[in-house]
Amino acid sequence: MSFLLWLILFVGAGLTLAYQRAGLRRSTLLMGGLVLAYVIFGDGSLLWKAVLVALAAGMAALNLDDLRREHVTRPLLAKYRKLLPSMSETERQALDAGTVWWDGELFSGAPDWNKLLSVPTPRLSIEERTFLDGPVNELCSMLDDWEITHQRADLPPEVWAFLKKQGFFAMIIPKKYGGLEFSALAHSSVLAKIAGRSVTAASIVAVPNSLGPAELLHKYGTEEQKDYYLPRLARGDDVPCFALTSPRAGSDATSITDSGVVCHGTWEGRETLGIRLNWDKRYITLAPVATILGLAFRLYDPERLLGGETDIGITCALIPTHLPGVQIGRRHFPLNVPFQNGPTQGKDVFVPIDAIIGGPSMVGHGWKMLVERLAVGRCVSLPSNASGGAKAAVALTGAYARLRRQFGMPIGRFEAVEEVLARIAGRAYIMEATRVMTVGALDLGEEPAVPSAIVKYHLTELGRHVANDAMDIHGGKGIMLGPRNYLARGYQGVPIMITVEGANILTRGMIIYGQGAIRCHPFVLRELRAAQDADEDRGLREFDSALMGHIGYALSNAARSLVLATTFARWSDVPVHGPTRRYYQHINRFAASFALVSDTAMLLLGGKLKKKEMLSARLGDILSFMYLASAVLKRFEDQGRPDADLPLVTWACRDLLYCAQERLHGIIRNFPNRFVAALLRVLVFPAGRDYYMPSDRLEHKIASLVVNATETRARLTEGLYDVVEPRNPLGLMNEALRLADIADPLEKRVRKAAKDGQIAEREFPEMIDAAVAAGVLDEAEGRELHEFDTRVMALMAVDDFDPEELARVQLTPERHAQTERRVASG
Ligand SMILES: Cc1cc2nc3c(=O)[nH]c(=O)nc-3n(C[C@H](O)[C@H](O)[C@H](O)COP(=O)(O)OP(=O)(O)OC[C@H]3O[C@@H](n4cnc5c(N)ncnc54)[C@H](O)[C@@H]3O)c2cc1C
């Protein structure tokens, strides 16, 4: 046999074993057998044969566990311990928070699709559906966003009362305390529906159901605290807020300097052990109207009254806002989305030690509590608001693009507008699919820390793109503020979603991959824990087992990346047939390449990777895009594979996986070690970048799906408040869209008559009359077209104001001086 054939045999056997993740023993047997065959039948030199035999012997020796542990693993473990990046206690707590879910499968480089496909389709209970169709619809019909955002800068009192009475602030509170005890899906669907109507109202409803007193009490509170506070919160007798952020501590929230000192003081006339608190917080949602303040502060016990450390660490307590020393009531003005938000200060406020959430045993556990709850809450509030807003944007913009005519035809038929419409629709599909899949995971008991960061970041970013695109298609109609503008407040509110619950730049650069690399990796956390094990022998055994697994995993990912990229993943095994099969296979390919590049980056950069935020962000993006694409595929299955939705599914998968490819390329292009980068390029892109963006033809199809009253459009915008009533633009737009199917042929006849010279008039209403007179339309058709035109023009109209009406505050000399003084004093 020629040298070339032997080479093919060796490389083929190696790749097959690695691709299939064969164990060390099986690989040794096969490769050893091959070497033996080569020694007997091969015609290579003696030296070459000796090298191969030595390699096979080395491989065989690795199978002897004791020998390997002593002579290979022990020295490696010693080196690994020296390289271990330092980790603060707060970082450790963040890593321990939550569970690993589908993110772990994607990280493995070979996701088991059966696991995702067997997850039951998330469904609302009858009670939850009734709430959405009843009180939520009633709320939506009460909301007048212009009145809320411009005239009152608040919700009207009757809306506040309705929210409290119907339990909107108690969706996460158990029934036994008077709450609604909704599933995460229902909670999220309520927020999404309200967000499609008023971002301000959605933000107000989101906060008490998010990370805050109710959530913290429910999970960590003492029975006494729960029994007292939860019914009050459920009834709306108490309005909660949660105060963590302070002027010097924003993203770096663990650096708060707000303090509590353990001491004796007087509480309700009795001497008691308690805490004297001082704080200065800002940006706190609901603070101006809160009656109970969840406060995060650093607790000190200089006199060791609690018997432990003097610097105890971050602690959370509940502070009634009527206490002497609490300042509350002033408001910030967040970007014309005037939900209640403001600063609060506390000066020497004394509370008993029982005010600590969970009681004295929870001192110093504040940060752990916060990151654990954030692992859940982050995937509900903001993603639901973003997805609800995006669905509303699709419904409104699709209809607008059909009804608004320029150059004699609907603007939604111009190719350049179609491209933007397709983007909006594709992104809304991704957002809704990801929202539903992730809250569904919460309802199954998962607390998916990494997906929650992915979902928070990507849904709010996609929301930003959708808002921009929707504004562009609306032209001046989107820009002129007033009661008729249904887009601008959502557009203005986008940066709020981007900033809160982990500002997005930080979430992308530090959190998604920073947590994912250790949490989701099948071996890294095991290695880390083994290296830190105080029991030397147990640590060595565990490290050895994790290390062997890790080496096999790395070799396998290299082989899988090369094979899947070379074959376009065409033969990759996935459990789905039909038009979406290829996308499962493509994700398999990118998962293998991602796992390879991620491992290489961790190996070569170690702890420095934490500071290489640009690389880390791109790695996080790839994981995220695969997560989002999985959600799209899962939604398509869960909805019964409707053929009509395939253009959206195709667009979403193509767009996400194209972006994943570009990020992979970006990492290799910027990888600090150029030799390794060249090697990675061969393994990841043997034929160059070969994944393409969605085609123009596909975008044309999608645009026509959303500018017409199709089933796909209805499915995509399901769950919004679309009742046809005078102040609901969504209901009115949907109605006009349905009528457009009747009006369009009539209008065509009128325009043709004008073109043929039968009609001389130029203004459309007069053209209709002339068309009736000329017999182009009969009387009834003329009336119908007039009505339709009036309806459309009302929807296209914008507001104008008296100059005095716009100057809302009369600038008296006193008021001017007051503002000047405030600015000057900083
Ligand atoms: C409308 C609104 C409501 C809010 N509600 C509450 C509330 O109810 N309770 C509460 O406690 N807080 C609340 N916040 C505070 C919010 O959580 C913080 O604004 C947020 O944590 C960011 O802090 P910062 O604004 O000080 O920005 P900074 O921390 O100063 O960050 C500025 C920029 O730098 C980036 N950045 C910072 N560090 C890094 C890093 N290491 N790597 C990469 N990028 C980095 C950030 O991503 C951001 O883009 C609210 C804020 C707003 C605007």
Coordinates of N, CA, C and O and ligand atoms in Angstrom, one line a residue, residues 242-245 250-251 283-285 334 339 341 496 499-501 503 505-506 510 613, ligand 1:
F242 N -36.8 48.4 45.1 CA -35.6 47.8 45.5 C -34.4 48.7 45.2 O -34.2 49.0 44.0
A243 N -33.6 49.0 46.2 CA -32.6 50.0 46.0 C -31.2 49.4 46.2 O -30.8 49.1 47.3
L244 N -30.5 49.3 45.1 CA -29.1 48.8 45.1 C -28.2 49.9 44.6 O -27.2 50.2 45.2
T245 N -28.5 50.5 43.4 CA -27.6 51.4 42.7 C -27.4 52.7 43.5 O -28.3 53.3 44.1
G250 N -22.6 51.7 40.1 CA -23.7 51.4 39.1 C -23.5 49.9 38.7 O -23.9 49.0 39.4
S251 N -22.8 49.7 37.6 CA -22.6 48.3 37.2 C -21.8 47.5 38.2 O -22.0 46.3 38.4
Y283 N -31.8 56.3 40.8 CA -32.4 55.5 39.7 C -33.4 54.4 40.2 O -33.6 53.4 39.6
I284 N -34.0 54.6 41.4 CA -34.8 53.5 42.0 C -36.2 53.5 41.5 O -37.0 54.5 41.8
T285 N -36.6 52.5 40.8 CA -38.0 52.4 40.2 C -39.0 52.2 41.3 O -38.8 51.3 42.2
P334 N -37.1 59.6 33.4 CA -36.3 58.7 32.4 C -36.9 58.7 31.0 O -37.8 58.0 30.7
F339 N -42.3 56.5 34.2 CA -42.7 55.6 35.3 C -42.1 56.2 36.6 O -41.1 56.9 36.5
N341 N -39.7 56.8 39.3 CA -38.3 56.4 39.5 C -37.6 57.6 40.1 O -37.9 58.7 39.7
I496 N -33.6 52.5 28.2 CA -33.9 52.1 29.6 C -33.7 50.6 29.7 O -33.0 50.1 30.6
T499 N -30.2 49.6 29.7 CA -29.3 50.0 30.8 C -29.6 49.2 32.1 O -28.7 48.8 32.8
V500 N -30.9 48.8 32.3 CA -31.2 48.2 33.6 C -30.9 46.7 33.7 O -30.8 46.1 32.6
E501 N -30.9 46.2 34.9 CA -30.7 44.8 35.1 C -29.4 44.3 34.4 O -29.4 43.2 33.8
A503 N -26.3 46.5 32.6 CA -26.2 47.3 31.3 C -25.6 46.5 30.2 O -24.7 45.6 30.5
I505 N -23.6 46.6 27.5 CA -22.2 46.5 27.1 C -21.5 45.5 28.0 O -20.8 44.6 27.7
L506 N -21.8 45.7 29.3 CA -21.2 44.9 30.3 C -21.7 43.4 30.3 O -20.9 42.5 30.4
M510 N -18.8 40.9 29.6 CA -18.3 40.2 30.8 C -19.1 39.0 31.3 O -18.6 38.0 31.8
E613 N -12.2 41.6 26.7 CA -13.7 41.7 26.6 C -14.2 41.6 25.1 O -15.3 41.1 24.9
Ligands
LIG1 C1 -34.7 53.8 34.3 C2 -33.8 53.1 35.3 C3 -34.4 52.3 36.3 C4 -33.6 51.7 37.3 N1 -34.1 51.0 38.3 C5 -33.3 50.6 39.3 C6 -33.9 50.0 40.5 O1 -35.1 49.9 40.7 N2 -33.0 49.6 41.5 C7 -31.7 49.7 41.4 O2 -31.0 49.4 42.3 N3 -31.1 50.2 40.3 C8 -31.9 50.7 39.2 N4 -31.3 51.2 38.1 C9 -29.9 51.2 38.0 C10 -29.3 50.4 36.9 O3 -29.3 49.0 37.3 C11 -28.0 50.9 36.6 O4 -28.2 52.1 35.8 C12 -27.1 50.0 35.9 O5 -26.7 49.0 36.7 C13 -25.8 50.7 35.3 O6 -25.2 51.6 36.2 P1 -24.8 53.1 35.7 O7 -26.0 53.7 35.1 O8 -24.2 53.8 36.8 O9 -23.8 52.9 34.5 P2 -22.2 52.6 34.7 O10 -22.0 51.5 35.7 O11 -21.5 53.9 35.0 O12 -21.8 52.1 33.3 C14 -21.7 52.9 32.1 C15 -21.4 52.1 30.9 O13 -20.2 51.4 31.1 C16 -20.4 50.0 30.9 N5 -19.5 49.2 31.7 C17 -19.3 49.4 33.1 N6 -18.4 48.5 33.5 C18 -18.0 47.7 32.4 C19 -17.2 46.6 32.3 N7 -16.5 46.0 33.2 N8 -17.1 46.0 31.0 C20 -17.8 46.6 30.0 N9 -18.6 47.6 30.1 C21 -18.7 48.2 31.3 C22 -21.8 49.7 31.1 O14 -22.3 48.6 30.4 C23 -22.5 51.0 30.6 O15 -22.7 50.9 29.3 C24 -32.2 51.8 37.1 C25 -31.6 52.5 36.1 C26 -32.4 53.2 35.2 C27 -31.8 54.0 34.1

